[in-house]
Coordinates of C-alpha atoms and ligand atoms in Angstrom, one line a residue:
M1 CA 116.1 141.2 108.7
R2 CA 117.7 138.1 107.3
A3 CA 116.2 134.8 108.5
M4 CA 116.5 131.2 107.5
L5 CA 113.3 129.0 107.6
K6 CA 113.6 125.3 107.5
G7 CA 111.0 123.1 105.8
I8 CA 110.6 120.0 103.7
A9 CA 112.2 119.8 100.2
A10 CA 109.0 119.2 98.2
S11 CA 110.0 120.0 94.7
D12 CA 113.5 120.5 93.3
G13 CA 115.1 123.7 92.2
V14 CA 116.3 127.1 93.5
V15 CA 114.6 130.4 92.8
C16 CA 114.8 133.9 94.2
G17 CA 112.2 136.5 93.9
Q18 CA 109.6 138.6 95.6
A19 CA 107.2 137.0 98.1
Y20 CA 103.5 137.0 97.2
R21 CA 101.5 136.2 100.3
L22 CA 98.4 134.2 99.4
V23 CA 96.9 134.8 102.8
E24 CA 93.4 136.0 103.5
P25 CA 93.7 139.6 104.8
N26 CA 91.9 141.1 107.7
L27 CA 88.7 142.6 106.3
N28 CA 87.1 143.9 109.5
V29 CA 84.8 146.8 108.7
E30 CA 84.5 149.9 111.0
R31 CA 81.2 151.7 110.9
R32 CA 81.7 155.4 110.2
S33 CA 79.3 158.3 109.7
I34 CA 79.9 160.3 106.5
T35 CA 79.5 163.9 105.6
N36 CA 80.3 163.9 101.9
L37 CA 77.6 161.8 100.3
D38 CA 78.8 162.1 96.7
S39 CA 82.4 161.2 97.5
E40 CA 81.1 158.0 99.4
L41 CA 78.9 157.0 96.4
N42 CA 81.9 157.6 94.1
R43 CA 84.1 155.4 96.3
F44 CA 81.5 152.6 96.2
H45 CA 81.4 152.7 92.4
Q46 CA 85.1 152.8 92.0
A47 CA 85.4 149.7 94.3
L48 CA 82.7 148.0 92.2
E49 CA 84.7 148.6 89.0
A50 CA 87.9 147.4 90.5
A51 CA 86.2 144.2 91.9
V52 CA 84.6 143.5 88.5
S53 CA 88.0 144.0 86.8
D54 CA 89.7 141.5 89.2
I55 CA 87.0 138.9 88.5
E56 CA 87.3 139.4 84.7
T57 CA 91.0 138.7 85.0
I58 CA 90.4 135.6 87.1
K59 CA 87.7 134.4 84.7
T60 CA 90.0 134.8 81.7
R61 CA 92.7 132.7 83.3
A62 CA 90.3 130.0 84.5
T63 CA 88.8 129.9 81.0
K64 CA 92.2 129.4 79.5
N65 CA 93.3 126.8 82.0
L66 CA 90.1 124.9 82.5
G67 CA 87.6 125.8 79.8
A68 CA 84.6 128.0 79.6
D69 CA 82.3 125.7 81.7
S70 CA 84.5 125.8 84.8
A71 CA 84.8 129.6 84.5
Q72 CA 81.0 130.1 84.6
V73 CA 81.1 130.7 88.3
F74 CA 83.0 133.9 87.7
S75 CA 80.4 135.2 85.3
A76 CA 77.8 134.7 88.1
H77 CA 80.0 136.7 90.4
I78 CA 80.3 139.6 87.9
A79 CA 76.5 139.5 87.3
M80 CA 76.0 139.7 91.1
L81 CA 78.3 142.8 91.3
Q82 CA 76.4 144.4 88.4
D83 CA 73.0 143.6 89.8
P84 CA 71.0 146.9 89.8
E85 CA 69.0 145.8 92.8
L86 CA 72.1 145.2 94.9
I87 CA 73.7 148.4 93.8
A88 CA 70.6 150.4 94.6
A89 CA 70.2 148.8 98.0
V90 CA 73.8 149.7 99.0
E91 CA 73.4 153.3 97.6
A92 CA 70.1 153.7 99.5
N93 CA 71.8 152.5 102.7
I94 CA 74.6 155.0 102.3
K95 CA 72.2 157.8 101.7
D96 CA 69.6 156.9 104.4
K97 CA 71.9 155.9 107.2
R98 CA 74.7 158.3 106.2
I99 CA 77.3 155.5 106.8
N100 CA 80.4 154.5 105.0
A101 CA 80.1 152.3 101.9
E102 CA 81.7 149.2 103.5
S103 CA 79.2 149.2 106.4
A104 CA 76.3 149.8 104.0
L105 CA 77.5 146.9 101.9
A106 CA 77.8 144.7 105.0
D107 CA 74.3 145.5 106.1
V108 CA 72.9 144.7 102.6
A109 CA 74.9 141.5 102.3
T110 CA 73.6 140.3 105.8
G111 CA 70.1 141.0 104.7
Y112 CA 70.5 139.0 101.5
E113 CA 72.1 136.2 103.3
T114 CA 69.2 135.9 105.8
T115 CA 66.8 135.7 102.9
L116 CA 68.8 133.1 101.1
Q117 CA 69.2 131.1 104.2
G118 CA 65.5 130.9 104.5
L119 CA 65.6 128.8 101.3
T120 CA 67.8 126.1 102.8
D121 CA 66.2 123.3 100.8
N122 CA 67.3 124.9 97.6
P123 CA 70.9 123.9 96.7
Y124 CA 71.0 126.6 94.1
M125 CA 70.4 129.2 96.7
Q126 CA 73.0 127.7 99.0
E127 CA 75.6 128.2 96.2
R128 CA 74.4 131.8 95.9
I129 CA 75.3 132.3 99.5
T130 CA 78.9 131.2 98.8
D131 CA 79.0 133.5 95.7
L132 CA 77.6 136.4 97.8
H133 CA 80.4 135.9 100.4
D134 CA 83.1 135.9 97.7
V135 CA 81.9 139.0 96.0
T136 CA 81.3 140.9 99.2
K137 CA 84.8 140.0 100.4
R138 CA 86.4 141.3 97.2
L139 CA 84.3 144.5 97.2
T140 CA 85.0 145.2 100.9
G141 CA 88.7 144.6 100.2
H142 CA 88.7 147.3 97.5
L143 CA 86.8 149.7 99.8
L144 CA 89.5 149.2 102.4
G145 CA 92.2 149.6 99.8
I146 CA 93.1 145.9 99.8
T147 CA 93.2 143.7 96.7
L148 CA 92.4 140.1 97.8
P149 CA 95.3 138.0 96.8
D150 CA 94.6 135.6 93.9
L151 CA 97.2 133.8 91.8
A152 CA 95.3 134.8 88.6
L153 CA 96.0 138.5 89.4
V154 CA 99.8 138.0 89.6
D155 CA 101.4 139.9 86.8
H156 CA 105.1 139.8 87.7
P157 CA 107.4 137.0 88.8
V158 CA 106.8 136.0 92.5
V159 CA 107.3 133.2 95.0
V160 CA 104.0 132.3 96.5
V161 CA 103.8 132.0 100.3
T162 CA 100.7 130.4 101.7
H163 CA 99.4 128.2 104.5
D164 CA 98.7 125.3 102.2
L165 CA 98.2 124.8 98.5
V166 CA 94.9 123.4 97.3
P167 CA 94.0 122.2 93.8
S168 CA 91.7 125.3 93.2
D169 CA 94.8 127.6 93.7
T170 CA 96.7 125.9 91.0
V171 CA 93.8 126.3 88.6
S172 CA 94.7 129.9 88.3
V173 CA 98.5 129.5 88.2
N174 CA 100.2 131.3 85.4
T175 CA 103.6 129.5 85.4
K176 CA 105.1 132.4 83.6
Y177 CA 105.0 134.5 86.8
I178 CA 104.9 131.9 89.6
L179 CA 108.5 130.9 90.5
G180 CA 107.8 128.6 93.3
F181 CA 105.8 127.8 96.5
I182 CA 106.4 128.0 100.2
T183 CA 103.8 126.6 102.6
D184 CA 103.3 126.4 106.4
V185 CA 102.1 122.8 106.4
G186 CA 102.5 119.6 104.5
G187 CA 105.0 116.8 103.8
R188 CA 106.9 115.6 100.8
T189 CA 104.0 113.4 99.7
S190 CA 101.2 115.6 100.7
H191 CA 99.1 116.7 97.8
S192 CA 100.3 120.3 97.9
S193 CA 103.8 119.0 97.2
I194 CA 102.5 116.7 94.4
L195 CA 100.8 119.7 92.8
A196 CA 104.0 121.7 92.9
R197 CA 105.9 118.9 91.3
N198 CA 103.2 118.4 88.6
L199 CA 103.7 122.1 87.8
N200 CA 107.5 121.5 87.8
L201 CA 107.9 124.5 90.3
P202 CA 110.4 124.4 93.2
A203 CA 108.6 124.2 96.6
V204 CA 109.4 124.0 100.3
V205 CA 106.5 122.9 102.5
G206 CA 106.0 122.4 106.2
T207 CA 107.9 125.5 107.3
Q208 CA 105.3 125.9 110.1
N209 CA 105.2 129.7 110.0
A210 CA 106.4 131.1 106.6
T211 CA 103.2 133.1 106.3
E212 CA 104.1 134.9 109.6
Q213 CA 107.8 135.3 108.9
I214 CA 107.8 136.4 105.3
P215 CA 106.6 139.9 104.5
D216 CA 104.6 140.6 101.3
G217 CA 107.1 141.8 98.6
G218 CA 110.1 140.7 100.7
T219 CA 113.0 139.0 98.8
V220 CA 113.3 135.3 99.4
I221 CA 115.5 132.5 98.1
L222 CA 113.6 129.2 98.0
N223 CA 115.7 126.1 97.9
G224 CA 113.3 123.2 97.0
T225 CA 116.2 120.7 96.8
R226 CA 117.5 121.4 100.3
G227 CA 114.2 122.4 101.9
N228 CA 115.0 125.9 103.2
V229 CA 114.1 129.5 102.6
I230 CA 116.3 132.5 103.1
V231 CA 114.3 135.7 103.8
Q232 CA 116.0 139.0 103.0
P233 CA 119.2 137.2 101.8
T234 CA 122.7 138.8 101.6
V235 CA 124.2 139.9 98.3
D236 CA 126.5 136.8 98.4
E237 CA 123.6 134.5 99.0
L238 CA 121.7 136.0 96.1
A239 CA 124.7 135.6 93.8
A240 CA 125.0 132.0 94.8
A241 CA 121.3 131.4 94.2
R242 CA 121.5 132.9 90.7
R243 CA 124.4 130.5 90.0
D244 CA 122.3 127.6 91.1
M245 CA 119.5 128.8 88.9
Q246 CA 121.8 128.9 85.9
E247 CA 123.1 125.5 86.6
R248 CA 119.5 124.2 86.7
V249 CA 118.8 125.6 83.3
A250 CA 122.0 124.0 81.9
N251 CA 121.0 120.7 83.5
Q252 CA 117.6 120.9 82.0
Q253 CA 119.0 121.6 78.5
R254 CA 121.3 118.5 78.9
L255 CA 118.4 116.4 80.0
A256 CA 116.2 117.6 77.2
T257 CA 118.4 115.7 74.7
L258 CA 117.0 112.5 76.3
R259 CA 113.4 113.4 75.7
H260 CA 112.9 111.0 72.8
H261 CA 115.1 108.2 74.1
E262 CA 113.9 104.9 75.4
T263 CA 114.7 104.1 79.0
T264 CA 117.4 101.4 79.3
S265 CA 120.1 100.6 81.8
K266 CA 123.8 100.5 80.7
D267 CA 123.5 96.7 80.3
G268 CA 120.4 96.9 78.2
V269 CA 117.5 96.3 80.6
G270 CA 114.5 98.3 79.4
V271 CA 111.9 99.8 81.7
M272 CA 108.9 102.0 81.2
L273 CA 109.2 105.5 82.5
A274 CA 105.8 107.1 83.0
A275 CA 104.4 110.3 84.5
N276 CA 101.8 111.0 87.1
I277 CA 99.2 113.6 86.3
G278 CA 96.4 115.3 88.2
T279 CA 94.4 116.9 85.4
A280 CA 94.4 117.1 81.6
S281 CA 96.3 120.4 81.9
D282 CA 99.3 118.4 83.0
L283 CA 99.5 116.7 79.6
P284 CA 101.9 119.2 77.9
S285 CA 104.4 118.6 80.7
V286 CA 104.2 114.8 80.2
I287 CA 105.1 115.2 76.5
E288 CA 107.7 117.9 77.2
N289 CA 109.5 115.6 79.7
G290 CA 109.5 112.6 77.4
A291 CA 107.3 110.3 79.5
E292 CA 106.5 107.0 77.8
A293 CA 103.1 106.6 79.4
I294 CA 100.9 107.9 82.2
G295 CA 101.3 105.6 85.1
L296 CA 98.8 107.4 87.4
M297 CA 96.1 109.9 86.7
R298 CA 94.7 111.1 90.1
T299 CA 91.1 111.6 89.1
E300 CA 90.1 113.2 92.4
F301 CA 91.4 116.6 91.2
L302 CA 88.6 116.6 88.7
Y303 CA 86.2 116.3 91.5
M304 CA 88.0 118.7 93.8
D305 CA 88.2 121.5 91.3
A306 CA 84.4 121.7 91.1
D307 CA 81.8 122.6 93.6
Q308 CA 79.6 119.6 92.7
L309 CA 80.1 116.1 91.4
P310 CA 81.2 116.1 87.8
T311 CA 78.7 114.5 85.5
E312 CA 79.5 111.3 83.6
D313 CA 79.8 113.3 80.3
E314 CA 82.1 115.9 81.9
Q315 CA 84.4 113.1 83.1
F316 CA 84.2 111.2 79.8
N317 CA 85.4 114.3 78.0
V318 CA 88.5 114.7 80.3
Y319 CA 89.4 110.9 80.2
R320 CA 88.9 110.8 76.5
Q321 CA 91.2 113.8 76.0
V322 CA 93.9 112.2 78.1
V323 CA 93.7 108.7 76.6
Q324 CA 93.5 110.1 73.1
S325 CA 96.4 112.5 73.5
M326 CA 98.6 109.7 74.7
A327 CA 97.5 107.0 72.3
P328 CA 98.9 104.4 71.6
R329 CA 100.8 104.8 74.8
P330 CA 99.1 103.4 77.9
V331 CA 97.3 105.6 80.4
V332 CA 96.5 104.3 83.9
I333 CA 93.6 106.1 85.4
R334 CA 92.8 105.5 89.1
T335 CA 89.3 105.6 90.3
L336 CA 88.4 108.2 92.9
D337 CA 90.7 108.4 95.9
I338 CA 89.0 111.0 98.1
G339 CA 89.3 111.1 101.9
G340 CA 92.6 111.4 103.8
D341 CA 94.0 114.8 102.9
K342 CA 91.6 115.1 100.0
P343 CA 88.1 115.7 101.3
L344 CA 85.2 116.6 98.9
P345 CA 83.4 119.3 100.9
Y346 CA 80.3 119.2 98.8
L347 CA 79.6 115.5 99.6
K348 CA 79.0 116.5 103.2
T349 CA 80.5 113.2 104.5
K350 CA 80.5 112.3 108.2
H351 CA 83.2 113.7 110.4
E352 CA 86.0 111.2 110.9
D353 CA 88.5 111.5 113.7
N354 CA 91.1 109.7 111.6
P355 CA 90.4 110.3 107.9
F356 CA 93.5 108.5 106.6
M357 CA 92.2 105.4 108.3
G358 CA 88.6 106.1 107.4
E359 CA 86.2 105.7 104.4
R360 CA 88.8 106.7 101.9
A361 CA 89.3 105.7 98.2
I362 CA 87.8 102.3 97.2
R363 CA 86.0 102.2 100.6
Q364 CA 84.1 105.3 99.7
S365 CA 83.5 104.1 96.1
L366 CA 82.0 100.8 97.3
A367 CA 79.9 102.7 99.9
H368 CA 78.6 105.2 97.3
Q369 CA 78.2 103.1 94.2
D370 CA 76.4 105.7 92.2
I371 CA 79.5 107.9 92.1
F372 CA 81.7 104.9 91.4
R373 CA 79.5 103.5 88.6
S374 CA 79.3 106.9 86.9
Q375 CA 83.1 107.1 86.9
L376 CA 83.5 103.6 85.6
R377 CA 81.0 104.3 82.7
A378 CA 82.9 107.5 81.8
L379 CA 86.2 105.5 81.8
L380 CA 84.8 102.6 79.8
R381 CA 83.5 105.0 77.1
A382 CA 86.9 106.7 77.0
S383 CA 88.6 103.4 76.5
A384 CA 87.5 103.3 72.9
F385 CA 89.9 106.2 72.2
G386 CA 93.3 104.7 73.2
H387 CA 95.0 102.4 75.6
L388 CA 93.4 102.7 79.0
R389 CA 94.1 100.8 82.2
I390 CA 91.9 101.2 85.3
M391 CA 93.3 100.9 88.8
F392 CA 91.6 100.8 92.2
P393 CA 93.2 102.7 95.1
M394 CA 93.7 101.6 98.7
I395 CA 92.7 98.0 98.2
A396 CA 93.1 96.2 101.6
T397 CA 91.3 92.9 101.0
L398 CA 90.6 90.6 98.1
D399 CA 86.9 91.0 98.8
E400 CA 87.2 94.7 98.1
F401 CA 89.0 94.1 94.8
R402 CA 86.4 91.4 93.8
Q403 CA 83.5 93.7 94.6
A404 CA 85.0 96.6 92.7
K405 CA 85.8 94.4 89.7
A406 CA 82.2 92.9 89.8
I407 CA 80.8 96.4 89.5
Y408 CA 83.2 97.2 86.7
D409 CA 82.1 94.0 84.9
D410 CA 78.5 94.9 85.4
E411 CA 78.9 98.4 83.9
R412 CA 80.9 96.9 81.1
S413 CA 78.3 94.4 80.2
K414 CA 75.5 97.0 80.3
L415 CA 77.5 99.2 77.9
T416 CA 78.1 96.2 75.7
T417 CA 74.4 95.6 75.5
A418 CA 73.9 99.2 74.6
Q419 CA 76.5 98.8 71.8
V420 CA 78.7 101.5 73.2
P421 CA 82.2 101.2 71.7
M422 CA 84.9 100.3 74.2
G423 CA 88.6 99.2 74.1
K424 CA 90.3 96.4 75.9
V425 CA 91.0 97.5 79.4
K426 CA 93.3 95.9 82.0
V427 CA 92.1 96.3 85.6
G428 CA 94.6 96.5 88.3
M429 CA 95.1 97.7 91.9
M430 CA 97.3 100.0 93.9
V431 CA 99.3 98.2 96.6
E432 CA 99.5 100.8 99.3
V433 CA 98.0 99.1 102.3
P434 CA 100.6 96.8 104.1
A435 CA 98.0 94.0 104.3
A436 CA 97.8 93.9 100.5
A437 CA 101.5 94.0 100.2
M438 CA 101.8 91.0 102.5
L439 CA 99.3 89.1 100.4
A440 CA 100.5 90.3 97.0
D441 CA 100.9 86.8 95.8
R442 CA 97.1 86.1 96.2
F443 CA 96.1 89.4 94.6
A444 CA 98.5 88.7 91.7
Q445 CA 96.3 85.8 90.8
E446 CA 93.3 88.0 90.2
V447 CA 94.5 91.4 89.0
D448 CA 95.9 92.4 85.6
F449 CA 98.6 94.6 87.1
M450 CA 99.8 96.1 90.4
S451 CA 101.1 99.5 91.1
V452 CA 102.9 100.2 94.4
G453 CA 101.7 103.4 96.0
T454 CA 104.6 104.1 98.3
N455 CA 103.3 107.5 99.5
D456 CA 100.7 105.7 101.5
L457 CA 102.5 102.4 101.9
I458 CA 105.3 104.1 103.8
G459 CA 102.8 106.2 105.8
Y460 CA 100.8 103.1 106.8
T461 CA 103.8 100.9 107.4
M462 CA 105.7 103.4 109.6
A463 CA 102.4 104.7 111.2
A464 CA 103.4 108.3 110.2
D465 CA 101.0 110.7 108.7
R466 CA 102.4 111.8 105.3
T467 CA 101.2 115.4 105.8
N468 CA 102.6 115.9 109.3
Q469 CA 106.0 117.6 109.4
D470 CA 106.5 116.6 113.0
V471 CA 106.8 112.9 112.1
A472 CA 108.4 113.5 108.7
Y473 CA 111.6 111.8 110.1
L474 CA 109.7 108.5 110.2
Y475 CA 108.8 108.9 106.5
Q476 CA 111.6 106.7 105.3
P477 CA 111.4 105.3 101.7
Y478 CA 114.7 103.3 102.1
H479 CA 113.8 101.7 105.4
P480 CA 114.5 98.0 105.1
A481 CA 110.9 97.2 106.1
I482 CA 109.7 99.2 103.1
L483 CA 112.2 97.7 100.8
R484 CA 111.2 94.2 101.9
L485 CA 107.6 94.9 101.2
V486 CA 108.3 96.4 97.8
D487 CA 110.6 93.5 96.8
R488 CA 107.8 91.1 97.9
I489 CA 105.2 92.8 95.7
I490 CA 107.5 92.8 92.7
H491 CA 108.3 89.1 93.1
A492 CA 104.7 88.2 93.6
G493 CA 103.7 90.0 90.4
H494 CA 106.4 88.4 88.4
A495 CA 105.7 84.9 89.8
A496 CA 102.1 85.3 88.5
G497 CA 103.3 86.7 85.2
I498 CA 101.9 90.3 85.7
P499 CA 103.8 93.6 85.5
V500 CA 104.5 95.6 88.6
A501 CA 104.7 99.4 88.5
M502 CA 105.4 102.0 91.2
C503 CA 103.5 105.3 91.1
G504 CA 104.5 106.7 94.5
E505 CA 107.1 109.4 94.8
M506 CA 109.8 106.8 95.6
A507 CA 109.8 105.8 91.9
G508 CA 111.7 109.0 91.0
D509 CA 113.9 109.1 94.1
P510 CA 117.6 108.8 93.0
I511 CA 118.6 106.6 96.0
A512 CA 115.6 104.3 95.5
V513 CA 115.9 104.0 91.7
P514 CA 119.0 101.7 91.7
L515 CA 117.3 99.4 94.3
L516 CA 114.1 99.3 92.3
L517 CA 115.9 98.5 89.1
G518 CA 117.8 95.8 90.8
M519 CA 114.5 94.3 92.1
G520 CA 113.2 94.2 88.6
L521 CA 110.4 96.9 88.8
D522 CA 108.8 97.1 85.3
E523 CA 107.4 100.6 85.3
F524 CA 108.5 103.8 87.2
S525 CA 105.8 106.5 87.3
M526 CA 106.6 109.9 88.8
S527 CA 106.0 113.6 88.6
A528 CA 106.8 114.6 85.0
G529 CA 109.7 116.9 86.2
A530 CA 111.6 113.8 87.5
V531 CA 111.3 111.7 84.3
L532 CA 114.4 112.9 82.4
K533 CA 116.7 112.9 85.5
T534 CA 115.6 109.3 86.2
R535 CA 116.1 108.3 82.5
E536 CA 119.7 109.6 82.7
L537 CA 120.3 107.9 86.0
I538 CA 119.0 104.5 84.8
S539 CA 121.2 104.8 81.6
Q540 CA 124.2 105.0 83.9
L541 CA 123.3 101.9 86.0
N542 CA 124.1 98.3 85.5
A543 CA 120.9 96.4 86.4
H544 CA 122.4 93.0 86.8
D545 CA 125.1 94.3 89.2
L546 CA 122.5 95.9 91.3
Q547 CA 120.9 92.6 92.3
S548 CA 123.7 92.0 94.8
L549 CA 123.1 95.5 96.2
V550 CA 119.5 94.7 96.6
E551 CA 120.3 91.4 98.4
T552 CA 122.6 93.2 100.9
A553 CA 120.1 95.9 101.5
L554 CA 117.3 93.4 102.1
N555 CA 119.3 91.0 104.2
S556 CA 121.9 93.0 106.0
A557 CA 120.7 96.5 106.5
S558 CA 118.8 97.5 109.6
T559 CA 118.3 101.2 109.1
S560 CA 117.6 103.7 106.3
Q561 CA 121.1 105.3 106.8
E562 CA 122.8 101.9 106.2
V563 CA 120.8 101.5 102.9
I564 CA 121.8 105.0 101.8
T565 CA 125.4 104.3 102.5
M566 CA 125.3 101.1 100.6
V567 CA 123.6 102.7 97.5
Q568 CA 126.1 105.6 97.5
A569 CA 129.0 103.1 97.7
A570 CA 127.5 101.1 94.7
V571 CA 126.5 104.2 92.7
P572 CA 129.1 106.9 93.3
G573 CA 127.7 110.5 93.0
V574 CA 124.1 109.6 93.6
L575 CA 122.5 112.1 95.9
Q576 CA 119.9 111.7 98.6
K577 CA 116.7 113.8 98.2
Ligands
PEP1 C1 100.6 106.7 96.7 O1 100.0 106.5 97.8 O2 101.8 106.3 96.6 C2 99.9 107.2 95.5 C3 100.6 107.3 94.4 O3 98.7 107.8 95.7 P1 98.4 109.2 96.4 O4 99.7 109.9 96.5 O5 97.5 109.9 95.4 O6 97.8 108.8 97.6
MG2 MG1 97.8 106.7 97.8

């Protein structure tokens, strides 16, 4: 039956296709006695083969996307499935107890787990428990006739429907077949949305119950620009969606002609248009979309894609690859910003009732300096290969910045003594805590640059969780309170002679761009997919004329809607997100 689901427009574009539910299926096992022993043993071996073949496919994709090291875990899973001892134990169980293969497997797996749990001090054994769970689940699935969903196994075009999107899901994404994402939870600036935009795939998040409403294989139209999903659409709706898709392709072809252009307004004011990335695998999209720099690399994805802390060398290799590929263009790499909606499960941190207000980002780095120092060393070593800038996230007080900078200076001087080659590095901060925005003039005396993190600045200023769809109405980038803070930061930076960037999503928002250009923002950094649209928009704007728009918005507007109306009057045809 046709249904319309409403959600949050997380990543632009319209697609239609078959739904692929990335939802863990019910794998409850029923214990049955068997009569035909040979056929049960046969069933077990067929399931083993199917499970190994799945994991081979997942491994091949992970190797392609992430490199052989990261795919090693899958080799371990295959080895476990081919372990003669495990196979013999399940076979013996089937034969001795005359029970179905899935129950025999469950008994053996429980026995193994109890043994492994006895070795709790051994982290290696703890990891084996996780591996054992993964392979048992996949094998049980095949015995029950269910293939566990996994994006790496997708071999035809689909729209993915899932509760939430996590970085490890996107590792296996084959963009050739994944048309877009629909999730139950999340907001426009939650990290699942940012991941979708990094992949340049349309997405609707925060639908509340898409995973319940959309059947596997059902036809859907996903409208990531309007934020809705039509399930089992009518013929007319499908035709309209196909027209939208064609229009999008035509738009992209037009925008592609701007790829090698500089970014200048109609009256000749030049700005830097940069892209945000999560991992080195986003680099091709940065180049393809003509970004002039990387304005934010979110290093936490490097930590979240692994099941243990990446070593200094592993980090160095990734940072060097990014810096070197972009050289001589600048790359801003942000130190670890975990916490909030990006926990690191393997760090086993304390439970926090309010993680967005907790030990997040720089607070965590200062509290766990070994992790911070290792990241800084990796960054400093990578600085020899291009134009690197380092930025600290979530700075609230000058003391925090000074402490972080002192640790940076200390690591730098140790590497200098060890004669490790390094480049010149500017050290800046993200302004995303309202206290730092209010005191931007003082910070500007000590930092080399500032980058406004509006995703958090809006959340903290409006006291609205950026991932909670119920308070999404408060998440207002054009609210005069936000505009005043942003304007204040830009002025403070310029008064001190340092550049001011913005790397929150607001930097690529078509209503915000005219205001930011009028305020004199130096660098706009956004998801790669938004770069060319923003370049086109800026080329149509008259920066000097926009100053009076900014003044009216700052001094006369009381609501977001008033600001939107003012911008639309000044820049006809500009659309709200
Ligand atoms: C921000 O807060 O605006 C930002 C760019 O950082 P993140 O979205 O990673 O918190
Ligand atoms: Mg932030």
